[in-house]
Amino acid sequence: MTQKVLVLPGDGIGKEIVAEAVKVINVLKADHGLDLDLTYGDIGGAAYDADGHPYPPSTQKLAKEADAILLGAVGGYQYDDLPRDLRPERGLLGIRADLELFSNLRPAILMEELADASSLKAEVVAGLDIMIVRELTGGIYFGEPRGIRTLDNGEKQGYNTLVYKESEIERIAHSAFKIAMKRDKRLCSVGKANVLEVMELWAEVVERVGKEYPEVELSHMYVDNAAMQLVKAPKQFDVMVTGNMFGDILSDAAAMLTGSIGMLPSASLDKNGKGMYEPIHGSAPDIEGKNLANPLATITSVSMMLKYSLGNTELADKVDAAVTTVIQQGFRTADIYVDGVAGTKLVGTSEIGDAVVAALKD
Ligand code: IPM
Ligand code: MG
């Protein structure tokens, strides 16, 4: 049966990087028997411009009908003064919540050839392979009450609420343990139980769920220490599970270990495995339209989509192998280019996309 994928390019470099990923999908369709229908929709600032809302009903409908979604990025300076509810980021949070994409997988894998591009010493990061499992539809991002209020003395006060129910912690814990079972069977739960009651409950529930996975070695770490350990000795980690905001922060840090934030894909899954796939980087409006952005995180997001939502591990592996080939051939976008490394060549967004397409045809 033909599977349906909704493509939401979004804003900034979103359009350029998604265009390269679509080239890859089209080769898979033409040459590798992938049976897939692509539909396009708007999200973020682009949707606000077209429909007056960052996640309009038309996109909601398409999203519900799709088997999987490929997203570029959202955000742009021109939207900074809009009311909070209409800003591009709200579109992204809206679709995550609407589809209950609670389990966000962010793999940080360092390709050997890119060890020089990491800001850490090559020996600290060589062979790095971490999976961050971030809770995506709860926590302080969605907690109520929230807002900015005026106190009796006329001073303004901003407030947000960090809340997690047992059921929310349980389901993300199960996700993380299941992933750990397919990897090195080590899971580190990251929290702040020394200060926050909600993270005390988090640790307790993860511990309880862990009883169902006796083969997985479970540890707990406070988030400040986890941030330090990630830049000190990142290879100690296999799978990390954490809440929404901690996961947002730690995944950016982990991305840099791999050389560039332009290399990290992600999957956001609901309980049935339906998912949205996006690079973890933002819309980078400063380099928009300049053929500078790295599309590889979007292309490897396609491979995660094939694996997690479309049940096609074989093609997922093919895409990953093509990306590795391109890196081995020396193609580098500016973010992963290190001057003076023999055999490398600085190229633009579309050239590196073409190279992946060529590698898939070989
Ligand atoms: C991410 C992004 C988003 C987030 C923003 C754009 C709302 O930083 O996906 O990590 O904070 O979740
Ligand atoms: Mg982020």
CSV table of C-alpha atoms and ligand atoms in Angstrom, one decimal:
chain,number,residue,atom,x,y,z
A,1,MET,CA,0.0,0.0,0.0
A,2,THR,CA,1.2,3.5,-0.8
A,3,GLN,CA,2.3,5.3,2.3
A,4,LYS,CA,1.7,9.0,2.8
A,5,VAL,CA,4.3,11.4,3.9
A,6,LEU,CA,3.5,15.0,4.7
A,7,VAL,CA,6.4,17.4,4.0
A,8,LEU,CA,6.5,20.6,6.1
A,9,PRO,CA,9.5,22.6,5.0
A,10,GLY,CA,8.7,25.5,7.4
A,11,ASP,CA,11.0,28.6,7.5
A,12,GLY,CA,14.5,29.8,6.9
A,13,ILE,CA,16.8,27.0,5.7
A,14,GLY,CA,14.0,24.6,6.2
A,15,LYS,CA,13.0,24.8,2.6
A,16,GLU,CA,16.5,24.2,1.2
A,17,ILE,CA,17.4,21.3,3.4
A,18,VAL,CA,14.0,19.6,2.9
A,19,ALA,CA,14.4,20.0,-0.9
A,20,GLU,CA,17.6,17.9,-0.6
A,21,ALA,CA,15.8,15.3,1.5
A,22,VAL,CA,13.1,15.1,-1.1
A,23,LYS,CA,15.7,14.5,-3.9
A,24,VAL,CA,16.8,11.5,-1.8
A,25,ILE,CA,13.2,10.3,-1.4
A,26,ASN,CA,12.6,10.6,-5.1
A,27,VAL,CA,15.6,8.4,-5.9
A,28,LEU,CA,14.4,5.8,-3.4
A,29,LYS,CA,11.0,5.9,-5.2
A,30,ALA,CA,12.5,5.8,-8.7
A,31,ASP,CA,15.3,3.3,-8.2
A,32,HIS,CA,14.7,1.4,-5.0
A,33,GLY,CA,11.0,0.6,-5.1
A,34,LEU,CA,9.8,2.9,-2.3
A,35,ASP,CA,6.1,3.3,-2.6
A,36,LEU,CA,5.4,6.7,-1.1
A,37,ASP,CA,3.2,9.7,-1.8
A,38,LEU,CA,4.4,13.2,-0.8
A,39,THR,CA,2.0,16.0,0.2
A,40,TYR,CA,3.1,19.4,1.2
A,41,GLY,CA,1.9,21.7,3.9
A,42,ASP,CA,2.8,24.8,5.8
A,43,ILE,CA,4.0,25.2,9.4
A,44,GLY,CA,5.5,27.9,11.5
A,45,GLY,CA,6.0,31.4,10.0
A,46,ALA,CA,5.2,30.2,6.5
A,47,ALA,CA,1.9,29.0,7.8
A,48,TYR,CA,1.3,32.2,9.6
A,49,ASP,CA,2.0,34.1,6.4
A,50,ALA,CA,-0.3,31.9,4.4
A,51,ASP,CA,-3.1,31.2,6.9
A,52,GLY,CA,-2.7,33.5,9.9
A,53,HIS,CA,-1.7,30.6,12.2
A,54,PRO,CA,1.5,28.7,12.7
A,55,TYR,CA,-0.4,25.3,12.8
A,56,PRO,CA,-3.5,25.9,10.8
A,57,PRO,CA,-6.4,23.5,10.5
A,58,SER,CA,-5.4,22.6,7.0
A,59,THR,CA,-2.0,21.4,8.2
A,60,GLN,CA,-3.7,19.6,11.1
A,61,LYS,CA,-5.8,17.7,8.7
A,62,LEU,CA,-2.9,16.7,6.5
A,63,ALA,CA,-0.9,15.7,9.6
A,64,LYS,CA,-3.6,13.4,10.9
A,65,GLU,CA,-3.9,11.7,7.5
A,66,ALA,CA,-0.2,11.1,7.0
A,67,ASP,CA,1.7,8.0,8.0
A,68,ALA,CA,4.8,10.1,8.7
A,69,ILE,CA,5.8,13.7,8.6
A,70,LEU,CA,9.1,15.3,7.4
A,71,LEU,CA,9.7,18.7,8.9
A,72,GLY,CA,12.5,21.3,8.1
A,73,ALA,CA,12.6,24.0,10.7
A,74,VAL,CA,10.6,26.9,12.0
A,75,GLY,CA,11.3,30.5,13.1
A,76,GLY,CA,12.4,33.8,11.8
A,77,TYR,CA,13.3,37.3,13.1
A,78,GLN,CA,10.2,38.8,11.4
A,79,TYR,CA,7.9,36.9,13.7
A,80,ASP,CA,9.6,37.9,17.0
A,81,ASP,CA,7.0,40.6,17.7
A,82,LEU,CA,3.9,38.5,17.1
A,83,PRO,CA,1.8,37.4,20.1
A,84,ARG,CA,3.3,34.3,21.6
A,85,ASP,CA,0.5,32.1,20.4
A,86,LEU,CA,1.1,33.0,16.8
A,87,ARG,CA,4.9,32.6,16.8
A,88,PRO,CA,6.4,29.9,14.6
A,89,GLU,CA,7.7,27.8,17.6
A,90,ARG,CA,4.1,27.4,18.7
A,91,GLY,CA,3.3,25.7,15.4
A,92,LEU,CA,6.0,23.1,16.2
A,93,LEU,CA,4.8,22.6,19.8
A,94,GLY,CA,1.3,22.5,18.5
A,95,ILE,CA,1.8,19.6,16.1
A,96,ARG,CA,3.9,17.7,18.6
A,97,ALA,CA,1.1,18.0,21.2
A,98,ASP,CA,-1.8,17.5,18.7
A,99,LEU,CA,-0.3,14.2,17.4
A,100,GLU,CA,0.9,13.2,20.9
A,101,LEU,CA,4.5,12.7,19.7
A,102,PHE,CA,5.8,12.2,23.2
A,103,SER,CA,8.9,10.3,22.5
A,104,ASN,CA,11.7,12.2,20.9
A,105,LEU,CA,14.8,10.3,19.8
A,106,ARG,CA,17.9,12.3,19.2
A,107,PRO,CA,20.9,10.1,18.2
A,108,ALA,CA,24.3,11.7,18.5
A,109,ILE,CA,26.7,9.6,16.4
A,110,LEU,CA,30.2,10.8,15.4
A,111,MET,CA,31.3,9.8,12.0
A,112,GLU,CA,35.0,8.9,12.3
A,113,GLU,CA,35.9,11.2,9.4
A,114,LEU,CA,34.4,14.2,11.3
A,115,ALA,CA,36.3,13.8,14.5
A,116,ASP,CA,38.3,16.9,13.6
A,117,ALA,CA,35.2,19.0,13.2
A,118,SER,CA,34.2,18.3,16.9
A,119,SER,CA,35.1,21.0,19.3
A,120,LEU,CA,36.4,18.3,21.6
A,121,LYS,CA,39.6,16.3,21.2
A,122,ALA,CA,39.2,13.5,18.7
A,123,GLU,CA,40.0,10.8,21.2
A,124,VAL,CA,37.3,12.0,23.6
A,125,VAL,CA,34.6,11.7,20.9
A,126,ALA,CA,35.9,9.0,18.5
A,127,GLY,CA,33.3,6.3,18.2
A,128,LEU,CA,30.6,8.3,20.0
A,129,ASP,CA,27.1,6.8,19.8
A,130,ILE,CA,24.5,8.2,22.2
A,131,MET,CA,20.8,8.2,22.0
A,132,ILE,CA,19.0,10.9,23.9
A,133,VAL,CA,15.3,10.2,24.6
A,134,ARG,CA,13.6,13.4,25.3
A,135,GLU,CA,10.0,13.7,26.6
A,136,LEU,CA,8.4,16.0,24.1
A,137,THR,CA,4.8,16.8,25.0
A,138,GLY,CA,4.9,17.6,28.7
A,139,GLY,CA,7.0,19.2,31.3
A,140,ILE,CA,7.6,22.9,31.6
A,141,TYR,CA,7.0,23.5,27.8
A,142,PHE,CA,3.3,22.7,28.3
A,143,GLY,CA,2.7,23.0,32.1
A,144,GLU,CA,-0.1,25.2,33.4
A,145,PRO,CA,-0.4,27.8,34.8
A,146,ARG,CA,1.9,29.9,32.7
A,147,GLY,CA,2.1,33.5,31.8
A,148,ILE,CA,3.3,37.0,32.7
A,149,ARG,CA,1.3,38.7,35.4
A,150,THR,CA,1.4,42.0,37.2
A,151,LEU,CA,1.9,41.8,41.0
A,152,ASP,CA,0.2,44.1,43.5
A,153,ASN,CA,3.2,46.3,43.6
A,154,GLY,CA,3.0,46.8,39.8
A,155,GLU,CA,6.1,44.6,39.1
A,156,LYS,CA,5.7,42.0,36.4
A,157,GLN,CA,6.4,38.3,37.1
A,158,GLY,CA,6.8,35.6,34.5
A,159,TYR,CA,6.0,32.0,35.5
A,160,ASN,CA,5.9,28.5,34.0
A,161,THR,CA,5.1,25.2,35.6
A,162,LEU,CA,7.2,22.0,35.5
A,163,VAL,CA,4.8,19.1,35.9
A,164,TYR,CA,4.9,15.4,35.1
A,165,LYS,CA,2.2,12.8,35.8
A,166,GLU,CA,3.2,9.2,36.5
A,167,SER,CA,1.6,8.1,33.2
A,168,GLU,CA,3.7,10.5,31.2
A,169,ILE,CA,6.9,9.4,32.9
A,170,GLU,CA,6.0,5.8,32.5
A,171,ARG,CA,5.4,5.9,28.8
A,172,ILE,CA,8.7,7.8,28.0
A,173,ALA,CA,10.5,5.4,30.4
A,174,HIS,CA,9.2,2.4,28.5
A,175,SER,CA,10.3,4.0,25.2
A,176,ALA,CA,13.8,4.6,26.5
A,177,PHE,CA,14.1,1.1,28.0
A,178,LYS,CA,13.0,-0.5,24.8
A,179,ILE,CA,15.6,1.4,22.9
A,180,ALA,CA,18.3,0.5,25.4
A,181,MET,CA,17.3,-3.2,24.9
A,182,LYS,CA,18.3,-2.8,21.3
A,183,ARG,CA,21.6,-1.1,22.1
A,184,ASP,CA,24.1,-1.5,24.8
A,185,LYS,CA,21.5,-2.0,27.5
A,186,ARG,CA,22.6,1.0,29.6
A,187,LEU,CA,20.1,3.8,30.4
A,188,CYS,CA,20.9,7.0,32.3
A,189,SER,CA,17.9,8.9,33.6
A,190,VAL,CA,18.7,12.6,33.9
A,191,GLY,CA,16.9,14.8,36.4
A,192,LYS,CA,17.2,17.2,39.2
A,193,ALA,CA,15.8,15.2,42.1
A,194,ASN,CA,18.0,17.1,44.6
A,195,VAL,CA,16.0,20.2,44.1
A,196,LEU,CA,12.7,19.5,42.2
A,197,GLU,CA,9.9,17.3,43.6
A,198,VAL,CA,8.7,16.6,40.0
A,199,MET,CA,12.1,15.1,39.2
A,200,GLU,CA,12.1,13.1,42.4
A,201,LEU,CA,8.9,11.5,41.1
A,202,TRP,CA,10.5,11.1,37.7
A,203,ALA,CA,13.4,9.1,39.1
A,204,GLU,CA,11.1,7.0,41.2
A,205,VAL,CA,8.8,6.1,38.3
A,206,VAL,CA,11.8,5.4,35.9
A,207,GLU,CA,13.2,3.1,38.6
A,208,ARG,CA,9.8,1.3,38.9
A,209,VAL,CA,9.5,0.8,35.1
A,210,GLY,CA,13.1,-0.5,35.1
A,211,LYS,CA,12.0,-3.6,37.1
A,212,GLU,CA,10.4,-4.7,33.8
A,213,TYR,CA,13.7,-4.5,32.0
A,214,PRO,CA,16.1,-6.3,34.4
A,215,GLU,CA,18.7,-6.6,31.6
A,216,VAL,CA,19.1,-2.8,31.3
A,217,GLU,CA,21.6,-1.2,33.7
A,218,LEU,CA,19.8,1.9,35.0
A,219,SER,CA,21.6,4.9,36.5
A,220,HIS,CA,20.5,8.4,37.5
A,221,MET,CA,22.3,11.7,37.1
A,222,TYR,CA,21.5,15.3,37.9
A,223,VAL,CA,21.2,17.4,34.8
A,224,ASP,CA,24.1,19.8,35.7
A,225,ASN,CA,26.4,16.8,36.1
A,226,ALA,CA,25.1,15.3,32.9
A,227,ALA,CA,25.9,18.5,31.0
A,228,MET,CA,29.4,18.3,32.4
A,229,GLN,CA,29.9,14.6,31.7
A,230,LEU,CA,28.7,15.1,28.1
A,231,VAL,CA,31.6,17.4,27.4
A,232,LYS,CA,34.1,15.6,29.6
A,233,ALA,CA,33.6,11.9,28.9
A,234,PRO,CA,30.6,11.5,26.5
A,235,LYS,CA,31.4,7.9,25.6
A,236,GLN,CA,30.2,6.8,29.0
A,237,PHE,CA,26.6,7.1,27.8
A,238,ASP,CA,24.5,4.7,25.8
A,239,VAL,CA,20.9,5.9,26.2
A,240,MET,CA,19.9,9.0,28.2
A,241,VAL,CA,16.2,9.7,29.1
A,242,THR,CA,15.1,13.1,30.3
A,243,GLY,CA,12.3,15.6,30.4
A,244,ASN,CA,11.4,18.1,27.7
A,245,MET,CA,13.5,21.1,28.6
A,246,PHE,CA,16.6,19.2,29.9
A,247,GLY,CA,16.4,17.2,26.7
A,248,ASP,CA,16.3,20.3,24.6
A,249,ILE,CA,19.4,21.6,26.2
A,250,LEU,CA,21.4,18.4,26.4
A,251,SER,CA,20.7,17.4,22.8
A,252,ASP,CA,22.2,20.7,21.5
A,253,ALA,CA,25.3,20.0,23.6
A,254,ALA,CA,25.5,16.4,22.3
A,255,ALA,CA,25.1,17.6,18.7
A,256,MET,CA,28.3,19.6,19.0
A,257,LEU,CA,30.2,16.6,20.0
A,258,THR,CA,29.4,15.2,16.6
A,259,GLY,CA,31.0,18.1,14.9
A,260,SER,CA,28.0,20.1,14.0
A,261,ILE,CA,24.4,20.6,14.9
A,262,GLY,CA,23.8,20.2,11.2
A,263,MET,CA,24.4,16.5,11.5
A,264,LEU,CA,21.7,15.5,14.1
A,265,PRO,CA,18.4,14.0,13.0
A,266,SER,CA,15.4,13.3,15.2
A,267,ALA,CA,12.3,11.2,15.4
A,268,SER,CA,9.2,12.2,17.4
A,269,LEU,CA,7.0,9.2,17.9
A,270,ASP,CA,3.5,8.6,19.2
A,271,LYS,CA,2.5,5.4,21.0
A,272,ASN,CA,1.8,3.6,17.7
A,273,GLY,CA,5.1,4.6,16.1
A,274,LYS,CA,3.6,7.3,13.8
A,275,GLY,CA,6.2,10.0,13.7
A,276,MET,CA,7.5,13.3,12.7
A,277,TYR,CA,11.1,13.6,11.6
A,278,GLU,CA,13.2,16.7,11.7
A,279,PRO,CA,16.8,17.9,12.1
A,280,ILE,CA,17.3,19.1,15.6
A,281,HIS,CA,18.8,22.4,14.4
A,282,GLY,CA,16.8,25.6,13.9
A,283,SER,CA,15.8,27.7,10.9
A,284,ALA,CA,19.1,29.6,10.8
A,285,PRO,CA,17.6,32.7,9.1
A,286,ASP,CA,21.1,34.3,8.8
A,287,ILE,CA,22.2,31.7,6.2
A,288,GLU,CA,18.8,31.3,4.5
A,289,GLY,CA,18.9,31.1,0.7
A,290,LYS,CA,22.7,31.1,0.5
A,291,ASN,CA,23.2,27.4,-0.3
A,292,LEU,CA,25.3,27.1,2.9
A,293,ALA,CA,23.1,24.9,5.2
A,294,ASN,CA,23.9,21.3,5.9
A,295,PRO,CA,21.1,19.0,4.7
A,296,LEU,CA,22.5,15.8,6.1
A,297,ALA,CA,20.5,15.9,9.4
A,298,THR,CA,17.4,16.2,7.3
A,299,ILE,CA,18.5,13.4,5.0
A,300,THR,CA,19.3,11.1,8.0
A,301,SER,CA,15.9,12.1,9.4
A,302,VAL,CA,14.5,10.5,6.3
A,303,SER,CA,16.4,7.3,7.2
A,304,MET,CA,14.9,7.4,10.7
A,305,MET,CA,11.5,7.8,9.1
A,306,LEU,CA,12.0,4.7,7.0
A,307,LYS,CA,13.1,2.8,10.0
A,308,TYR,CA,10.7,3.9,12.7
A,309,SER,CA,7.5,4.7,10.8
A,310,LEU,CA,7.6,3.1,7.4
A,311,GLY,CA,9.0,-0.3,8.3
A,312,ASN,CA,11.8,-0.2,5.8
A,313,THR,CA,15.1,-0.8,7.6
A,314,GLU,CA,16.8,-1.9,4.4
A,315,LEU,CA,16.3,1.5,2.7
A,316,ALA,CA,17.1,3.3,6.0
A,317,ASP,CA,20.5,1.6,6.0
A,318,LYS,CA,21.0,2.5,2.3
A,319,VAL,CA,20.5,6.2,3.1
A,320,ASP,CA,22.8,6.1,6.1
A,321,ALA,CA,25.4,4.3,4.0
A,322,ALA,CA,25.1,6.9,1.2
A,323,VAL,CA,25.6,9.7,3.7
A,324,THR,CA,28.7,7.9,5.1
A,325,THR,CA,30.0,7.5,1.5
A,326,VAL,CA,29.6,11.2,0.8
A,327,ILE,CA,31.5,12.1,4.0
A,328,GLN,CA,34.2,9.6,3.1
A,329,GLN,CA,34.4,11.1,-0.4
A,330,GLY,CA,35.4,14.4,1.4
A,331,PHE,CA,32.3,16.5,0.7
A,332,ARG,CA,31.8,19.1,3.5
A,333,THR,CA,29.4,21.9,4.0
A,334,ALA,CA,30.8,24.9,5.8
A,335,ASP,CA,29.7,23.8,9.3
A,336,ILE,CA,31.7,20.6,9.1
A,337,TYR,CA,34.6,21.8,7.0
A,338,VAL,CA,38.0,22.1,8.7
A,339,ASP,CA,40.6,24.0,6.7
A,340,GLY,CA,43.6,21.9,5.8
A,341,VAL,CA,42.2,18.4,6.1
A,342,ALA,CA,43.5,16.5,3.1
A,343,GLY,CA,40.9,15.1,0.7
A,344,THR,CA,38.0,17.3,1.7
A,345,LYS,CA,36.1,19.7,-0.4
A,346,LEU,CA,33.9,22.6,0.7
A,347,VAL,CA,30.5,22.4,-1.0
A,348,GLY,CA,27.0,23.9,-0.7
A,349,THR,CA,23.6,22.5,0.3
A,350,SER,CA,22.6,21.3,-3.1
A,351,GLU,CA,26.0,19.8,-4.1
A,352,ILE,CA,26.1,17.6,-1.0
A,353,GLY,CA,22.5,16.6,-1.6
A,354,ASP,CA,23.4,15.6,-5.2
A,355,ALA,CA,26.4,13.7,-3.8
A,356,VAL,CA,24.1,11.6,-1.6
A,357,VAL,CA,21.8,11.0,-4.6
A,358,ALA,CA,24.8,9.9,-6.7
A,359,ALA,CA,25.9,7.5,-3.9
A,360,LEU,CA,22.4,6.0,-3.8
A,361,LYS,CA,22.6,5.4,-7.5
A,362,ASP,CA,25.9,3.5,-7.3
B,1,IPM,C1,14.1,21.8,19.3
B,1,IPM,C2,13.9,23.2,19.2
B,1,IPM,C3,12.4,23.6,19.6
B,1,IPM,C4,12.3,23.1,21.1
B,1,IPM,C5,12.0,25.0,19.4
B,1,IPM,C6,12.2,25.5,18.0
B,1,IPM,C7,10.6,25.3,19.9
B,1,IPM,O1,14.8,23.9,19.9
B,1,IPM,O2,13.3,21.0,18.6
B,1,IPM,O3,15.0,21.3,20.0
B,1,IPM,O4,12.6,23.9,22.0
B,1,IPM,O5,11.8,22.0,21.3
B,2,MG,MG,16.3,22.7,20.7
